[in-house]
């Protein structure tokens, strides 16, 4: 049995740490779960994937727009409602190499499924090759809302 | 294309919040072609002038409109409100608002650096302001609408609601809510990006600042950081795109900027009227004073040339309307003179003939006529610059006078911006990045001093780190970025701003850490940029010393001197003394480097001294100007003046600039003149160059000036090498520049102190000792030098000494110097200068309404103890300066001894103890210092007797029994304390010994080791290998010497100068830094001018031999005293030895010699 302990970071995958429940001490908690503002939809999905799953995005508005449709697990989803982006820059002091800034969107498709997707990298500054030519962006689903 | 104005910028003057300099924003806004930027720092206007001055930078292709404002952060939970004054009057109200927040009320004083403001305070000063409410990410809409509604009711110029899109995920929803709020409150939305830094690349630094502010590490800080790098200055198109749903909010920024008609150039500065008598204009009054001064200083009349000079200067002063300024300085100087406080002006205008006849400077204009040409230059359009140095110990009196004369609402000290230095930057960044303290300390230690502008790869390597280590590299990068960031504001040492009307309508005023002291938010550059009058009231220790010497000469030799009385003749005895390098204790030229320079330069005239003062400086040294100058001066090189090609103008253009210094630029002014004459810079460009030099940051800017200056000079036919070296020199001057005008004033004091040293070595020694701590040398060297010059120095003695060192009757040519109680470490005595100041302050506080002048004469006194000395010597009974008996607090031991001695001379130690009623600690100190010899007791006997005295506080029952009850002890006489031990004890108690030098007792041992005496070293041939040992007096590592360390060693024969090259330093760092007594092996290096150095090759720490001195003595003679007597005598030296071996050693041996004096 594991419990999830809140961590004080902006990075979604690091925001929770799973720990064995028997070793879990309430006093050891270093942070609190972000409070949900009354009357507002949740900012973080109920289910967060261990690894973000790549999706195919044929078209998105440059520089910071959401996709109009995307393919996830071989199914095509048409985007009908969007909120975002929420821009999260990676922790520059970490040793895990140069990671890109993400733009997260909360998305609802035509069937009412709600996704948390992100584009890895900023068009203007990060998604460029060595000669400064634009390179295509990668998109991911990072979680599902209830 | 749409226009956009970014409102509400946070600069790094919102300490530890903003990630960019105000100047950075100006440049970035110009780059992005923003219509306007509005700086708004947290409760301060401190950074605003920087931005304003930067607009003058000729490189700006587009000048954004600068809106002046502040972000008011409240203590009562009100959301932040940006306040931008519409006009001059509203600006005054903003300053007053901030002043209220910073000063607090009489009842509740606000701490330095804090600002306490409530919403009600803002309402009071809201008239004419443009108010922008900035809500936090999540806000209470009801509370916000109440704030907006309340603001709408004020006489403010308008109210806005800030709207921002910061990529927080719920941006649009929040914006819609703000829109609803704005609609219901009838206020427009104003787009802003809530900017924290000028460029996204500053995100990491801004994160680090946040960590420093929150006192935590980057790993631990978590969501207190910004989630992304969006808080930078964005171009209009991007902001328009972001606000595409609310284009009105973008358009509103331009309407907002257009409403503001205030700019800092509207601060029309007015000089205070005080110094001008009613019915006269300032110019008239100044001219009257000038001609009155002429008759006073030149009773025999003046030459036509001087008259013409005065006329010319007065005309220029009239034209530039500077009369008020001169009168204000004169007023302060006049006050100081009336209080017998010495002072001396310096600075560009201070060496004018007008200042001489006003008595502001004592630099005789007939001696340095050449200085006038650059008196005040019209094109510089800066206020004239007169700094006045006052006696160090009495400057506070002058400062109090300024407050009294102009009032606290019109006079305040300017600020000094404390910046991050390499050391502090790496320490803070290292802590944030989680580097351990030893790593950070090692990196910080690679920076000697604190004036470098970055850590080089070499320094990282030196600290023992791999420059490829990512964390260290990042720390160094961030620290380099952080250097020059303002850290906090502090009060300037003595720069005052004076105004005619309320100062708090010009600039916010805050409390200083010191009681009763206030300072403004701007520093000297800011004040200069706004053409406000600044008077520098500075402190100079040497003036205190000179005044003390003058007082002593007056009392003991019956002649009263003033600064201006001391006239020099070319090549007189005083110059001859200096030519031999004998300058110990002399102002400015007593350092090792200066002492070496003196025999090479051989100063013969006053102007030579001006050069001497300026030449041993980083500027000329880095510009490699010293050796060419010396070669030309010693006729080893032909004096030539570089000239342009004939078609490019006058061949003599540089002769005029450089002929005084034989064609070699040595002064800051000359470097600037070269830029103007040879590189044809306009005055504005030259000024820009000077400014670029003064700030480390604008590296790019300096490069441009460099290309331009060297290019222009080469194009005009100058030798490229010469052009390059000129520029290098200017670069050297940038941070360490020494202008001729300051050098001239200093040279005057060099001459006066040398004159005292030559003609009155007794008074000079005494005055120097009474002014300690000051200068390079310790009391032991000052006394040694005086004895060498034929002055008899006598030890501290309870029957003859006073608190201060004093002069006694003449022995040979000079009076004998009697050491005073102040020489005894830990002895309690009162400093009369401090006492006088306390009296002035308390009388001023106690009776603010009473005229201060009526109080002052009472507390003025001449040197009290010295006059006691006089009375005793010439037999006449002189009443000492009356001191209110109540004022003699019990802790002035020296005063008690003197008072008791006047009642009746001491005959025995017991009498002494009863008459003075000194605490036991004082008795022990006196015995320890061997001060009972006149009572027939040497140190050991006195200590023995003191031990027998009853304790400090007698039990009540025995109070009546203070009458002698202990019979004279008929004990076996104690064995005499051996000389080595006496000498060591002397050094421990009074830091010098008149009985001998510790080295003389070690000479036998060192001779066996074939170690040479210091004096011999000075007379050895070049290149000879020698060994030499001595006590380390001074260690010096001048910033300009590229890591070379200079050490001065002393033994009983004299001193030796050691040079330690960096290679050797690396190896013997521990010895160099730690040894009190050091043995040096090396070879002699002597120059043709007979300056001899010992170049170190190997070094040995021999400090333990010093400890052996008294140990041996103890061992040689069986000590009749039981161990109880060897326990610590002084509480503060008490240490608790852990093992038996240590217990035998006398604890005071732990520190035998005073530490050396180290200078960077």
mmCIF file of N, CA and C in Angstrom, chain B residues 311-409:
data_model
loop_
_atom_site.group_PDB
_atom_site.id
_atom_site.type_symbol
_atom_site.label_atom_id
_atom_site.label_comp_id
_atom_site.label_asym_id
_atom_site.label_seq_id
_atom_site.Cartn_x
_atom_site.Cartn_y
_atom_site.Cartn_z
ATOM 1 N N UNK B 311 39.130 87.433 -10.706
ATOM 2 C CA UNK B 311 38.074 88.077 -11.479
ATOM 3 C C UNK B 311 37.424 87.072 -12.431
ATOM 4 N N UNK B 312 38.302 86.306 -13.091
ATOM 5 C CA UNK B 312 37.820 85.333 -14.066
ATOM 6 C C UNK B 312 36.937 84.280 -13.381
ATOM 7 N N UNK B 313 37.403 83.828 -12.235
ATOM 8 C CA UNK B 313 36.634 82.804 -11.522
ATOM 9 C C UNK B 313 35.289 83.348 -11.065
ATOM 10 N N UNK B 314 35.317 84.568 -10.526
ATOM 11 C CA UNK B 314 34.059 85.144 -10.051
ATOM 12 C C UNK B 314 33.080 85.323 -11.200
ATOM 13 N N UNK B 315 33.597 85.707 -12.361
ATOM 14 C CA UNK B 315 32.706 85.876 -13.512
ATOM 15 C C UNK B 315 32.081 84.549 -13.912
ATOM 16 N N UNK B 316 32.917 83.514 -13.884
ATOM 17 C CA UNK B 316 32.403 82.197 -14.255
ATOM 18 C C UNK B 316 31.354 81.726 -13.252
ATOM 19 N N UNK B 317 31.628 81.992 -11.971
ATOM 20 C CA UNK B 317 30.659 81.613 -10.936
ATOM 21 C C UNK B 317 29.346 82.353 -11.169
ATOM 22 N N UNK B 318 29.456 83.648 -11.538
ATOM 23 C CA UNK B 318 28.248 84.432 -11.784
ATOM 24 C C UNK B 318 27.489 83.854 -12.966
ATOM 25 N N UNK B 319 28.235 83.511 -14.022
ATOM 26 C CA UNK B 319 27.594 83.030 -15.235
ATOM 27 C C UNK B 319 26.862 81.709 -14.977
ATOM 28 N N UNK B 320 27.494 80.844 -14.208
ATOM 29 C CA UNK B 320 26.897 79.535 -13.969
ATOM 30 C C UNK B 320 25.993 79.526 -12.740
ATOM 31 N N UNK B 321 25.897 80.687 -12.085
ATOM 32 C CA UNK B 321 25.034 80.835 -10.897
ATOM 33 C C UNK B 321 25.420 79.851 -9.796
ATOM 34 N N UNK B 322 26.692 79.808 -9.497
ATOM 35 C CA UNK B 322 27.167 78.887 -8.455
ATOM 36 C C UNK B 322 27.464 79.589 -7.138
ATOM 37 N N UNK B 323 27.152 80.895 -7.069
ATOM 38 C CA UNK B 323 27.531 81.647 -5.870
ATOM 39 C C UNK B 323 26.969 81.006 -4.609
ATOM 40 N N UNK B 324 25.715 80.549 -4.696
ATOM 41 C CA UNK B 324 25.086 79.923 -3.532
ATOM 42 C C UNK B 324 25.907 78.745 -3.036
ATOM 43 N N UNK B 325 26.395 78.001 -3.992
ATOM 44 C CA UNK B 325 27.133 76.793 -3.632
ATOM 45 C C UNK B 325 28.400 77.146 -2.858
ATOM 46 N N UNK B 326 29.148 78.115 -3.397
ATOM 47 C CA UNK B 326 30.381 78.512 -2.717
ATOM 48 C C UNK B 326 30.082 79.075 -1.331
ATOM 49 N N UNK B 327 28.997 79.825 -1.253
ATOM 50 C CA UNK B 327 28.661 80.420 0.037
ATOM 51 C C UNK B 327 28.268 79.352 1.050
ATOM 52 N N UNK B 328 27.569 78.333 0.581
ATOM 53 C CA UNK B 328 27.156 77.271 1.507
ATOM 54 C C UNK B 328 28.377 76.547 2.056
ATOM 55 N N UNK B 329 29.307 76.220 1.142
ATOM 56 C CA UNK B 329 30.529 75.552 1.597
ATOM 57 C C UNK B 329 31.282 76.457 2.562
ATOM 58 N N UNK B 330 31.367 77.727 2.191
ATOM 59 C CA UNK B 330 32.079 78.680 3.030
ATOM 60 C C UNK B 330 31.447 78.762 4.412
ATOM 61 N N UNK B 331 30.124 78.709 4.440
ATOM 62 C CA UNK B 331 29.403 78.799 5.704
ATOM 63 C C UNK B 331 29.797 77.644 6.636
ATOM 64 N N UNK B 332 29.862 76.457 6.060
ATOM 65 C CA UNK B 332 30.195 75.276 6.873
ATOM 66 C C UNK B 332 31.651 75.348 7.337
ATOM 67 N N UNK B 333 32.520 75.732 6.418
ATOM 68 C CA UNK B 333 33.934 75.829 6.749
ATOM 69 C C UNK B 333 34.150 76.889 7.834
ATOM 70 N N UNK B 334 33.408 77.970 7.697
ATOM 71 C CA UNK B 334 33.526 79.058 8.658
ATOM 72 C C UNK B 334 33.136 78.573 10.055
ATOM 73 N N UNK B 335 32.070 77.788 10.113
ATOM 74 C CA UNK B 335 31.660 77.245 11.405
ATOM 75 C C UNK B 335 32.777 76.376 11.994
ATOM 76 N N UNK B 336 33.312 75.489 11.157
ATOM 77 C CA UNK B 336 34.354 74.579 11.643
ATOM 78 C C UNK B 336 35.521 75.376 12.201
ATOM 79 N N UNK B 337 35.904 76.422 11.474
ATOM 80 C CA UNK B 337 37.038 77.223 11.913
ATOM 81 C C UNK B 337 36.746 77.867 13.264
ATOM 82 N N UNK B 338 35.499 78.324 13.429
ATOM 83 C CA UNK B 338 35.155 78.988 14.693
ATOM 84 C C UNK B 338 35.249 78.005 15.858
ATOM 85 N N UNK B 339 35.171 76.704 15.573
ATOM 86 C CA UNK B 339 35.246 75.699 16.626
ATOM 87 C C UNK B 339 36.635 75.063 16.705
ATOM 88 N N UNK B 340 37.594 75.660 16.025
ATOM 89 C CA UNK B 340 38.946 75.095 15.998
ATOM 90 C C UNK B 340 38.947 73.671 15.457
ATOM 91 N N UNK B 341 38.115 73.445 14.433
ATOM 92 C CA UNK B 341 38.115 72.146 13.763
ATOM 93 C C UNK B 341 38.834 72.356 12.431
ATOM 94 N N UNK B 342 39.886 71.605 12.206
ATOM 95 C CA UNK B 342 40.619 71.780 10.953
ATOM 96 C C UNK B 342 39.811 71.216 9.796
ATOM 97 N N UNK B 343 39.941 71.854 8.628
ATOM 98 C CA UNK B 343 39.279 71.313 7.463
ATOM 99 C C UNK B 343 40.035 71.727 6.215
ATOM 100 N N UNK B 344 39.793 71.005 5.169
ATOM 101 C CA UNK B 344 40.510 71.230 3.929
ATOM 102 C C UNK B 344 39.610 70.797 2.783
ATOM 103 N N UNK B 345 39.404 71.699 1.827
ATOM 104 C CA UNK B 345 38.545 71.363 0.703
ATOM 105 C C UNK B 345 39.329 70.654 -0.385
ATOM 106 N N UNK B 346 38.635 69.844 -1.161
ATOM 107 C CA UNK B 346 39.259 69.276 -2.349
ATOM 108 C C UNK B 346 38.189 69.059 -3.398
ATOM 109 N N UNK B 347 38.621 68.801 -4.615
ATOM 110 C CA UNK B 347 37.661 68.667 -5.689
ATOM 111 C C UNK B 347 37.904 69.722 -6.736
ATOM 112 N N UNK B 348 37.173 69.596 -7.843
ATOM 113 C CA UNK B 348 37.502 70.419 -9.000
ATOM 114 C C UNK B 348 37.454 71.906 -8.689
ATOM 115 N N UNK B 349 36.490 72.333 -7.900
ATOM 116 C CA UNK B 349 36.370 73.766 -7.657
ATOM 117 C C UNK B 349 37.143 74.202 -6.421
ATOM 118 N N UNK B 350 37.586 73.237 -5.630
ATOM 119 C CA UNK B 350 38.163 73.588 -4.331
ATOM 120 C C UNK B 350 39.533 74.224 -4.462
ATOM 121 N N UNK B 351 40.235 73.961 -5.565
ATOM 122 C CA UNK B 351 41.568 74.531 -5.690
ATOM 123 C C UNK B 351 41.560 75.868 -6.419
ATOM 124 N N UNK B 352 40.409 76.489 -6.444
ATOM 125 C CA UNK B 352 40.332 77.789 -7.084
ATOM 126 C C UNK B 352 40.934 78.840 -6.156
ATOM 127 N N UNK B 353 41.284 79.959 -6.755
ATOM 128 C CA UNK B 353 41.799 81.065 -5.953
ATOM 129 C C UNK B 353 40.721 81.570 -5.012
ATOM 130 N N UNK B 354 39.483 81.533 -5.469
ATOM 131 C CA UNK B 354 38.386 82.002 -4.622
ATOM 132 C C UNK B 354 38.330 81.171 -3.345
ATOM 133 N N UNK B 355 38.446 79.846 -3.500
ATOM 134 C CA UNK B 355 38.392 78.986 -2.311
ATOM 135 C C UNK B 355 39.567 79.242 -1.386
ATOM 136 N N UNK B 356 40.707 79.614 -1.951
ATOM 137 C CA UNK B 356 41.858 79.893 -1.096
ATOM 138 C C UNK B 356 41.605 81.124 -0.242
ATOM 139 N N UNK B 357 41.126 82.170 -0.858
ATOM 140 C CA UNK B 357 40.926 83.379 -0.063
ATOM 141 C C UNK B 357 39.716 83.266 0.856
ATOM 142 N N UNK B 358 38.818 82.326 0.550
ATOM 143 C CA UNK B 358 37.714 82.084 1.480
ATOM 144 C C UNK B 358 38.169 81.190 2.628
ATOM 145 N N UNK B 359 39.349 80.578 2.469
ATOM 146 C CA UNK B 359 39.841 79.689 3.523
ATOM 147 C C UNK B 359 39.321 78.273 3.406
ATOM 148 N N UNK B 360 38.726 77.931 2.265
ATOM 149 C CA UNK B 360 38.214 76.581 2.089
ATOM 150 C C UNK B 360 39.364 75.607 1.848
ATOM 151 N N UNK B 361 40.392 76.083 1.176
ATOM 152 C CA UNK B 361 41.551 75.229 0.967
ATOM 153 C C UNK B 361 42.799 75.984 1.383
ATOM 154 N N UNK B 362 43.837 75.259 1.724
ATOM 155 C CA UNK B 362 45.087 75.947 2.044
ATOM 156 C C UNK B 362 46.126 75.696 0.955
ATOM 157 N N UNK B 363 45.689 75.180 -0.192
ATOM 158 C CA UNK B 363 46.604 75.012 -1.313
ATOM 159 C C UNK B 363 46.817 76.378 -1.949
ATOM 160 N N UNK B 364 48.021 76.874 -1.829
ATOM 161 C CA UNK B 364 48.326 78.236 -2.266
ATOM 162 C C UNK B 364 48.208 78.345 -3.784
ATOM 163 N N UNK B 365 47.317 79.204 -4.270
ATOM 164 C CA UNK B 365 47.106 79.271 -5.720
ATOM 165 C C UNK B 365 48.354 79.732 -6.475
ATOM 166 N N UNK B 366 49.249 80.444 -5.795
ATOM 167 C CA UNK B 366 50.450 80.882 -6.507
ATOM 168 C C UNK B 366 51.417 79.718 -6.705
ATOM 169 N N UNK B 367 51.192 78.621 -5.959
ATOM 170 C CA UNK B 367 52.069 77.461 -6.087
ATOM 171 C C UNK B 367 51.588 76.489 -7.167
ATOM 172 N N UNK B 368 50.320 76.482 -7.406
ATOM 173 C CA UNK B 368 49.778 75.518 -8.354
ATOM 174 C C UNK B 368 48.893 76.228 -9.378
ATOM 175 N N UNK B 369 49.443 77.289 -9.927
ATOM 176 C CA UNK B 369 48.623 78.124 -10.817
ATOM 177 C C UNK B 369 47.988 77.319 -11.945
ATOM 178 N N UNK B 370 48.618 76.209 -12.289
ATOM 179 C CA UNK B 370 48.146 75.479 -13.454
ATOM 180 C C UNK B 370 46.808 74.810 -13.246
ATOM 181 N N UNK B 371 46.395 74.714 -11.993
ATOM 182 C CA UNK B 371 45.148 74.006 -11.751
ATOM 183 C C UNK B 371 43.927 74.777 -12.209
ATOM 184 N N UNK B 372 44.063 76.080 -12.343
ATOM 185 C CA UNK B 372 42.862 76.882 -12.610
ATOM 186 C C UNK B 372 42.218 76.573 -13.938
ATOM 187 N N UNK B 373 43.022 76.196 -14.882
ATOM 188 C CA UNK B 373 42.459 76.047 -16.220
ATOM 189 C C UNK B 373 41.263 75.096 -16.251
ATOM 190 N N UNK B 374 41.246 74.186 -15.312
ATOM 191 C CA UNK B 374 40.126 73.264 -15.355
ATOM 192 C C UNK B 374 39.218 73.433 -14.135
ATOM 193 N N UNK B 375 39.188 74.606 -13.650
ATOM 194 C CA UNK B 375 38.398 74.954 -12.478
ATOM 195 C C UNK B 375 36.982 74.389 -12.591
ATOM 196 N N UNK B 376 36.109 75.070 -13.263
ATOM 197 C CA UNK B 376 34.825 74.450 -13.540
ATOM 198 C C UNK B 376 34.680 74.583 -15.045
ATOM 199 N N UNK B 377 34.373 73.508 -15.691
ATOM 200 C CA UNK B 377 34.252 73.682 -17.131
ATOM 201 C C UNK B 377 32.795 73.923 -17.465
ATOM 202 N N UNK B 378 32.604 74.884 -18.311
ATOM 203 C CA UNK B 378 31.242 75.254 -18.668
ATOM 204 C C UNK B 378 30.519 74.094 -19.323
ATOM 205 N N UNK B 379 31.287 73.391 -20.179
ATOM 206 C CA UNK B 379 30.589 72.362 -20.936
ATOM 207 C C UNK B 379 30.193 71.159 -20.084
ATOM 208 N N UNK B 380 30.863 71.007 -18.935
ATOM 209 C CA UNK B 380 30.522 69.833 -18.129
ATOM 210 C C UNK B 380 29.139 69.942 -17.512
ATOM 211 N N UNK B 381 28.698 71.196 -17.339
ATOM 212 C CA UNK B 381 27.337 71.423 -16.872
ATOM 213 C C UNK B 381 26.979 70.625 -15.634
ATOM 214 N N UNK B 382 27.957 70.377 -14.811
ATOM 215 C CA UNK B 382 27.683 69.675 -13.565
ATOM 216 C C UNK B 382 27.851 70.668 -12.448
ATOM 217 N N UNK B 383 27.206 70.402 -11.345
ATOM 218 C CA UNK B 383 27.443 71.303 -10.226
ATOM 219 C C UNK B 383 28.922 71.218 -9.856
ATOM 220 N N UNK B 384 29.493 72.323 -9.368
ATOM 221 C CA UNK B 384 30.892 72.266 -8.979
ATOM 222 C C UNK B 384 31.044 71.259 -7.850
ATOM 223 N N UNK B 385 32.239 70.781 -7.715
ATOM 224 C CA UNK B 385 32.444 69.691 -6.778
ATOM 225 C C UNK B 385 33.444 70.127 -5.721
ATOM 226 N N UNK B 386 32.965 70.346 -4.529
ATOM 227 C CA UNK B 386 33.885 70.649 -3.425
ATOM 228 C C UNK B 386 33.607 69.654 -2.310
ATOM 229 N N UNK B 387 34.568 68.807 -2.034
ATOM 230 C CA UNK B 387 34.451 67.941 -0.860
ATOM 231 C C UNK B 387 35.261 68.612 0.231
ATOM 232 N N UNK B 388 34.734 68.629 1.428
ATOM 233 C CA UNK B 388 35.519 69.205 2.510
ATOM 234 C C UNK B 388 35.836 68.108 3.526
ATOM 235 N N UNK B 389 37.105 67.906 3.761
ATOM 236 C CA UNK B 389 37.531 66.972 4.795
ATOM 237 C C UNK B 389 37.608 67.703 6.118
ATOM 238 N N UNK B 390 37.026 67.074 7.127
ATOM 239 C CA UNK B 390 37.126 67.629 8.478
ATOM 240 C C UNK B 390 37.864 66.630 9.346
ATOM 241 N N UNK B 391 38.238 67.105 10.526
ATOM 242 C CA UNK B 391 38.879 66.189 11.461
ATOM 243 C C UNK B 391 37.972 65.012 11.698
ATOM 244 N N UNK B 392 38.568 63.857 11.618
ATOM 245 C CA UNK B 392 37.828 62.626 11.780
ATOM 246 C C UNK B 392 36.995 62.612 13.059
ATOM 247 N N UNK B 393 37.623 63.001 14.153
ATOM 248 C CA UNK B 393 36.947 62.832 15.437
ATOM 249 C C UNK B 393 35.938 63.935 15.711
ATOM 250 N N UNK B 394 35.949 64.966 14.878
ATOM 251 C CA UNK B 394 35.019 66.059 15.181
ATOM 252 C C UNK B 394 34.075 66.365 14.026
ATOM 253 N N UNK B 395 34.068 65.496 13.032
ATOM 254 C CA UNK B 395 33.213 65.737 11.892
ATOM 255 C C UNK B 395 31.744 65.759 12.301
ATOM 256 N N UNK B 396 31.409 64.878 13.241
ATOM 257 C CA UNK B 396 30.018 64.788 13.666
ATOM 258 C C UNK B 396 29.501 66.149 14.145
ATOM 259 N N UNK B 397 30.379 66.929 14.774
ATOM 260 C CA UNK B 397 29.957 68.258 15.216
ATOM 261 C C UNK B 397 29.518 69.106 14.033
ATOM 262 N N UNK B 398 30.275 68.975 12.939
ATOM 263 C CA UNK B 398 29.942 69.754 11.757
ATOM 264 C C UNK B 398 28.615 69.275 11.180
ATOM 265 N N UNK B 399 28.421 67.952 11.202
ATOM 266 C CA UNK B 399 27.173 67.421 10.662
ATOM 267 C C UNK B 399 25.983 67.913 11.477
ATOM 268 N N UNK B 400 26.167 67.914 12.785
ATOM 269 C CA UNK B 400 25.094 68.426 13.637
ATOM 270 C C UNK B 400 24.800 69.890 13.321
ATOM 271 N N UNK B 401 25.854 70.619 13.020
ATOM 272 C CA UNK B 401 25.670 72.030 12.680
ATOM 273 C C UNK B 401 24.816 72.165 11.427
ATOM 274 N N UNK B 402 25.102 71.339 10.414
ATOM 275 C CA UNK B 402 24.345 71.421 9.166
ATOM 276 C C UNK B 402 22.864 71.177 9.446
ATOM 277 N N UNK B 403 22.577 70.180 10.282
ATOM 278 C CA UNK B 403 21.166 69.925 10.612
ATOM 279 C C UNK B 403 20.547 71.109 11.330
ATOM 280 N N UNK B 404 21.317 71.691 12.249
ATOM 281 C CA UNK B 404 20.762 72.825 12.998
ATOM 282 C C UNK B 404 20.493 74.001 12.080
ATOM 283 N N UNK B 405 21.418 74.247 11.176
ATOM 284 C CA UNK B 405 21.338 75.439 10.345
ATOM 285 C C UNK B 405 20.210 75.331 9.326
ATOM 286 N N UNK B 406 20.049 74.163 8.723
ATOM 287 C CA UNK B 406 19.069 74.054 7.644
ATOM 288 C C UNK B 406 17.811 73.309 8.057
ATOM 289 N N UNK B 407 17.858 72.646 9.181
ATOM 290 C CA UNK B 407 16.679 71.923 9.633
ATOM 291 C C UNK B 407 16.580 70.569 8.977
ATOM 292 N N UNK B 408 15.993 69.650 9.693
ATOM 293 C CA UNK B 408 15.919 68.299 9.177
ATOM 294 C C UNK B 408 15.000 68.156 7.976
ATOM 295 N N UNK B 409 14.088 69.080 7.797
ATOM 296 C CA UNK B 409 13.193 68.951 6.648
ATOM 297 C C UNK B 409 13.855 69.461 5.374
#
